[in-house]
PDB file of C-alpha atoms and ligand atoms in Angstrom:
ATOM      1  CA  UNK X  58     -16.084  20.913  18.074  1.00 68.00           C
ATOM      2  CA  UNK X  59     -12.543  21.391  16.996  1.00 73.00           C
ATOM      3  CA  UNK X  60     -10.927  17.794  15.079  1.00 80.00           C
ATOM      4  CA  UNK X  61      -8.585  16.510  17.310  1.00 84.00           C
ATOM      5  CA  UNK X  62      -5.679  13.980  17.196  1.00 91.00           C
ATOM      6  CA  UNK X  63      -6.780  10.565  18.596  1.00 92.00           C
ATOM      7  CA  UNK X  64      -3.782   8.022  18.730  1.00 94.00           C
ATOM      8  CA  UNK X  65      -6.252   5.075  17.843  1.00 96.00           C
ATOM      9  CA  UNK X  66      -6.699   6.261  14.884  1.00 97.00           C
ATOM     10  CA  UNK X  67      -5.797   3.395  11.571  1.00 98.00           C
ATOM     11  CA  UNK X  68      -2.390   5.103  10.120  1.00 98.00           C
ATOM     12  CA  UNK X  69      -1.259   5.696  14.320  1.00 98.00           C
ATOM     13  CA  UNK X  70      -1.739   1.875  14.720  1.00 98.00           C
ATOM     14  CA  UNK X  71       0.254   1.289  11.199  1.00 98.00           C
ATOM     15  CA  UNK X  72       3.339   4.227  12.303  1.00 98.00           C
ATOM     16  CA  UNK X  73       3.363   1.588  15.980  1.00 98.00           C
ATOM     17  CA  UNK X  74       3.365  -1.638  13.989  1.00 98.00           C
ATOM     18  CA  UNK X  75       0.456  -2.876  15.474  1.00 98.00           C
ATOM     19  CA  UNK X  76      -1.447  -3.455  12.004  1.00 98.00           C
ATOM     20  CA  UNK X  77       0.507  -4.196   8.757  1.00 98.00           C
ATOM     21  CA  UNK X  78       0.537  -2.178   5.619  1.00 98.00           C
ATOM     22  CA  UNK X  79       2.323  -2.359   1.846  1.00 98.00           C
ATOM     23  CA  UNK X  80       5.125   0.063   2.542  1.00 98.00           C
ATOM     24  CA  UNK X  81       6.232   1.785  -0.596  1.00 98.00           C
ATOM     25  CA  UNK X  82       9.007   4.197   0.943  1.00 98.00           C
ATOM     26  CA  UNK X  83       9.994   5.064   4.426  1.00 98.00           C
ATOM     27  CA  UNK X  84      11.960   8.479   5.290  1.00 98.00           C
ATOM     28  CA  UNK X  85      13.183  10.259   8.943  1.00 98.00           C
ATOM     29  CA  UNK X  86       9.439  11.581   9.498  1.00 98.00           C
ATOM     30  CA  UNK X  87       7.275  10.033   6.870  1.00 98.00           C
ATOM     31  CA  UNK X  88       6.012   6.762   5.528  1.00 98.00           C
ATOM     32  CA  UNK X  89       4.134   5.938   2.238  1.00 99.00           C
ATOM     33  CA  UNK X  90       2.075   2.983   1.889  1.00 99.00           C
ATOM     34  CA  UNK X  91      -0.877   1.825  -0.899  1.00 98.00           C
ATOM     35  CA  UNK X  92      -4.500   2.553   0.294  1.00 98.00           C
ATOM     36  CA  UNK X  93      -6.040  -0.180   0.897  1.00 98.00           C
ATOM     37  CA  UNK X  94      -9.015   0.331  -1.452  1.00 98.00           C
ATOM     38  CA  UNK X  95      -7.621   1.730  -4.396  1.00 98.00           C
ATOM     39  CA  UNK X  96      -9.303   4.283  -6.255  1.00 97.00           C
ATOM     40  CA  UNK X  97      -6.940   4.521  -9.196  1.00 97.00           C
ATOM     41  CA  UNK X  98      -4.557   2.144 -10.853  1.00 98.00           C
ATOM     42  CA  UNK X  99      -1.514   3.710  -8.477  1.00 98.00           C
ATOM     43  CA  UNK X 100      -2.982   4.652  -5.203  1.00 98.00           C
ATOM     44  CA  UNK X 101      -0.518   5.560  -2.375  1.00 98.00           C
ATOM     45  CA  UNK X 102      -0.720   7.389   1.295  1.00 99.00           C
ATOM     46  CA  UNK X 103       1.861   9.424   1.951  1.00 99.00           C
ATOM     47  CA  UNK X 104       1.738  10.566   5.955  1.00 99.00           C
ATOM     48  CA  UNK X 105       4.129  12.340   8.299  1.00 98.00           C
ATOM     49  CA  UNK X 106       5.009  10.286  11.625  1.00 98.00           C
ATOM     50  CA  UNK X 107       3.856  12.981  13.937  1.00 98.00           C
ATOM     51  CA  UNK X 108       0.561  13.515  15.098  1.00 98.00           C
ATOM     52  CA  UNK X 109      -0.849  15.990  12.834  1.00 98.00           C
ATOM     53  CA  UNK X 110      -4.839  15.681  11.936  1.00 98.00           C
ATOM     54  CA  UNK X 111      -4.842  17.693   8.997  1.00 98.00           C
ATOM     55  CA  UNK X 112      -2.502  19.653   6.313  1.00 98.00           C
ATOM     56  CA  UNK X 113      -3.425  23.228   8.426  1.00 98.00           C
ATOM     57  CA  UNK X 114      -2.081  21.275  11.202  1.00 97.00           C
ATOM     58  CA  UNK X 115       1.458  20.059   9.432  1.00 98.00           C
ATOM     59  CA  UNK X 116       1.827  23.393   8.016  1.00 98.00           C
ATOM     60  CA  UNK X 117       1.531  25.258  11.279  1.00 98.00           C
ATOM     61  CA  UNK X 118       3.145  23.208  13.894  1.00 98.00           C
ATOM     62  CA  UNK X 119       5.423  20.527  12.154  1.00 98.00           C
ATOM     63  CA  UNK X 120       9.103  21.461  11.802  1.00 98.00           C
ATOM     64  CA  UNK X 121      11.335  22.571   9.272  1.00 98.00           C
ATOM     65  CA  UNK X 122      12.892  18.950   8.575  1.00 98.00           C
ATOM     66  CA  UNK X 123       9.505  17.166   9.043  1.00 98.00           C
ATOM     67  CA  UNK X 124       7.858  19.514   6.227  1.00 98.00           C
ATOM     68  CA  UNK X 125      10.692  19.691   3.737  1.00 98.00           C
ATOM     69  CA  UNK X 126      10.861  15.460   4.504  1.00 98.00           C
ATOM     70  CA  UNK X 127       7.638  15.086   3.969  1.00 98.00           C
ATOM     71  CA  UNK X 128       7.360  17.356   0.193  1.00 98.00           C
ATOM     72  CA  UNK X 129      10.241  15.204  -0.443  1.00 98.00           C
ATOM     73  CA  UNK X 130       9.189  11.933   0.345  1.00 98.00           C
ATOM     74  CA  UNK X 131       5.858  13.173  -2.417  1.00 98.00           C
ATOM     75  CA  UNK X 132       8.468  13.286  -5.274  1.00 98.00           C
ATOM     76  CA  UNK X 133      10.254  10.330  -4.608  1.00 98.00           C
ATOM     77  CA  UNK X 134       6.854   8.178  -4.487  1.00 98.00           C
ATOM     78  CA  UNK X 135       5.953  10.157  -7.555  1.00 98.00           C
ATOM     79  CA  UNK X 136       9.015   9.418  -9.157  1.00 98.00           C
ATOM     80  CA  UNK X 137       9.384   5.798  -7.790  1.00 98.00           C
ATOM     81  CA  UNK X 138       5.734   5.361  -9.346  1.00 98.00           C
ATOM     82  CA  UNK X 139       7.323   6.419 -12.780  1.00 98.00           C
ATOM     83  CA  UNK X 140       4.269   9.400 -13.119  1.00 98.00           C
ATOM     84  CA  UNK X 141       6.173  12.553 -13.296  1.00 98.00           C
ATOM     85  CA  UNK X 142       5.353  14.727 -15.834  1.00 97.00           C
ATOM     86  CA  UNK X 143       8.468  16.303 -16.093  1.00 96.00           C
ATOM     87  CA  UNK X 144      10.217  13.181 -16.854  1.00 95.00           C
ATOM     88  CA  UNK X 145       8.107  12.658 -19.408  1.00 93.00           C
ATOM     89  CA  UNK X 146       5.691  10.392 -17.709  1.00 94.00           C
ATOM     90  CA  UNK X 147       1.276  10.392 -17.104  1.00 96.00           C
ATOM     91  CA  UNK X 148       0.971  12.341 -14.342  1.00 98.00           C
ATOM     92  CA  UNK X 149      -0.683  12.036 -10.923  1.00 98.00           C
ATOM     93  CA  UNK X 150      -3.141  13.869  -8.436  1.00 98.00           C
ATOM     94  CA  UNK X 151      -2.532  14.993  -4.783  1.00 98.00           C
ATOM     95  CA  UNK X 152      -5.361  14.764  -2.047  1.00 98.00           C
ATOM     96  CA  UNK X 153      -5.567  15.834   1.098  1.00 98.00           C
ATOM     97  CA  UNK X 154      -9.138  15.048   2.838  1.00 98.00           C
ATOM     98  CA  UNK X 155      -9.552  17.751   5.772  1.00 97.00           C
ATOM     99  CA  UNK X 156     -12.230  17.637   7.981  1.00 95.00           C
ATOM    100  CA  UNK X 157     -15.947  16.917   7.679  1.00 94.00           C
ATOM    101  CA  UNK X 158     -16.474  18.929   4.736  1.00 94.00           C
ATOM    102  CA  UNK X 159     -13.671  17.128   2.857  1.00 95.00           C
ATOM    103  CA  UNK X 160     -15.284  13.662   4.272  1.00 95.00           C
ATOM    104  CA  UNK X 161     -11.759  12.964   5.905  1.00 96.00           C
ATOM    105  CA  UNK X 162     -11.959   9.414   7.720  1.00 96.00           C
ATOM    106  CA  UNK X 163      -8.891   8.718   8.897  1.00 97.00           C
ATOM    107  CA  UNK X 164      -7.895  11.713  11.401  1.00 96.00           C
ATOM    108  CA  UNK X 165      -3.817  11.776  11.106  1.00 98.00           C
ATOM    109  CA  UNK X 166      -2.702  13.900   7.953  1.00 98.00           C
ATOM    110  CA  UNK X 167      -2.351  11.781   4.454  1.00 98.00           C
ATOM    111  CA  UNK X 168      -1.974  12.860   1.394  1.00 99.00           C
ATOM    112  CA  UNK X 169      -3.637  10.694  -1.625  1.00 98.00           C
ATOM    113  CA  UNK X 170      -1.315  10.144  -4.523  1.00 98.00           C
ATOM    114  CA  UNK X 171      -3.826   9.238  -7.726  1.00 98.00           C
ATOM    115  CA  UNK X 172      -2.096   8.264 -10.581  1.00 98.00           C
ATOM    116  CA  UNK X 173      -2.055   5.662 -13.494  1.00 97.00           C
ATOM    117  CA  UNK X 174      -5.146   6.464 -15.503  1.00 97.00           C
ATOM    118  CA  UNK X 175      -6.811   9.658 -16.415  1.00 97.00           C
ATOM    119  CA  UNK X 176      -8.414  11.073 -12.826  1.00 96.00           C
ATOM    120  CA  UNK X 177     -11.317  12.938 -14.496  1.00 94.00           C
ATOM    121  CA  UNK X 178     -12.914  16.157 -13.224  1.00 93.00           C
ATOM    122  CA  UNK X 179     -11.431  17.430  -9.781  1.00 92.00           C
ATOM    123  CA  UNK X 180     -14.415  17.244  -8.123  1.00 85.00           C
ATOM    124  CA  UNK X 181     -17.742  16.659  -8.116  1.00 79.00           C
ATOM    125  CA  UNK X 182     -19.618  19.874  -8.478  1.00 76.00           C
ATOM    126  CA  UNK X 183     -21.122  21.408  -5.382  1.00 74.00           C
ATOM    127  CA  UNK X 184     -22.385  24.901  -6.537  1.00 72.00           C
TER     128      UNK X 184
HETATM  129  P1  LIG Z 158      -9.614   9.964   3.757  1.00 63.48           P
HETATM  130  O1  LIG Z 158     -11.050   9.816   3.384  1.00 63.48           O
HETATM  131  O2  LIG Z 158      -8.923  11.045   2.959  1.00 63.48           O
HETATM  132  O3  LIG Z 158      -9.431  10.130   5.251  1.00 63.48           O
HETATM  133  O4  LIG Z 158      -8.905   8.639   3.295  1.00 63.48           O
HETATM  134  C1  LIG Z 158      -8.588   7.571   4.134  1.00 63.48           C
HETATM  135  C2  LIG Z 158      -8.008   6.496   3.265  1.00 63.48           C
HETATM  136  O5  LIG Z 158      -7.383   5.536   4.067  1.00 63.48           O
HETATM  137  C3  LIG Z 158      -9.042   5.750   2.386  1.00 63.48           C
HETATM  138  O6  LIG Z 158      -8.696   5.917   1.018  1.00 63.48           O
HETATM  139  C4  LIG Z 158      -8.920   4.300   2.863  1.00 63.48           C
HETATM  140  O7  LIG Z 158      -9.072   3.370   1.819  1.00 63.48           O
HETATM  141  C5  LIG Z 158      -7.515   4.279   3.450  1.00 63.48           C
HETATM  142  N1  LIG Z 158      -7.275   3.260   4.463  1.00 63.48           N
HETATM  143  C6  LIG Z 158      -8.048   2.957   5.536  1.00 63.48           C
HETATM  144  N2  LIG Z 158      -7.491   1.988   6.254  1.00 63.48           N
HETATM  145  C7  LIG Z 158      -6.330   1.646   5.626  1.00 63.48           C
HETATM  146  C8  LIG Z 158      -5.305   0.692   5.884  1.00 63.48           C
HETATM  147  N3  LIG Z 158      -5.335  -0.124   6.941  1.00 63.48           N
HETATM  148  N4  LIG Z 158      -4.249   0.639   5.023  1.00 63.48           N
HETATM  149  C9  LIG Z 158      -4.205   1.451   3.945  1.00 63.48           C
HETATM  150  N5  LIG Z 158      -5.143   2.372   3.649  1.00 63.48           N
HETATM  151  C10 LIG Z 158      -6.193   2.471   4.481  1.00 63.48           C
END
C-alpha cells in the first residue's frame, strides 16, 4: 500500500491555520515550528508548504526554489537556535521519519531539528 498524502493530516491543518502552532521562522515554501512534545532541550519542525509525505517525495517532485528554500530555511533555524558548529556553537541533529519503518506519524514531510544537549547514540540498534 503505497503512503499517500492525506490533507487532514496535523502540519496540513497548521500550513491552513486551522490549529495553532509556536512559529519559529516562516519562508516562501516552508514553515518551522517547535514540536509539541519535545524530545530535546531545542526541538523544532521544519516542513515544506507543499504536499509532500516524505523526503523521497520532496526530493523527487518539489521544485528548484521549494528545495533550495527549504535547506535554507534548516540553517537559519539552526543558526537562529545559536547550535551551529561552525560558529562555534553545540551542535544539533536532523530527522526525517519516513514511513512505517521509520515510525513516521505525521504523513506531510518534517524534518526534526534536535539540539541543546548531547543526543546520544543515533539509533537504537536493530541488527
Ligand atoms: P514523526 O514521528 O517523525 O512523524 O514526528 C511527528 C512529530 O510531530 C512528533 O514529534 C510530534 O510530537 C509532533 N507533533 C504532532 N502534533 C503536533 C502539533 N500540533 N504541533 C507541533 N508538533 C506536533
Amino acid at each position: 500500500m503505497p503512503y499517500s498524502y492525506d490533507d487532514q493530516n496535523i502540519f496540513a491543518k497548521i500550513l491552513r491555520g486551522e490549529i495553532p502552532c509556536k512559529k519559529v521562522a516562516e519562508s516562501t515554501h516552508c514553515l518551522a515550528f517547535h514540536d509539541i512534545a519535545p524530545q530535546a532541550p531545542q526541538h523544532v519542525l521544519v516542513i515544506p508548504k507543499g504536499a509532500y509525505v516524505t523526503y523521497d517525495d520532496f526530493a523527487q517532485n518539489a521544485s528548484d526554489a521549494e528545495i533550495a528554500d527549504f535547506t535554507r530555511m534548516l540553517a537559519k533555524v539552526c543558526a537562529q537556535l545559536g547550535v551551529c558548529p561552525t560558529e562555534g556553537e553545540g551542535g544539533y541533529r536532523l530527522i526525517s521519519n519516513a514511513g512505517p519503518d521509520a515510525n513516521q506519524e505525521v504523513p506531510h514531510l518534517h524534518v526534526h531539528i534536535l539540539a541543546g544537549t548531547n543526543i546520544g547514540p543515533l539509533t537504537a540498534k536493530r541488527t
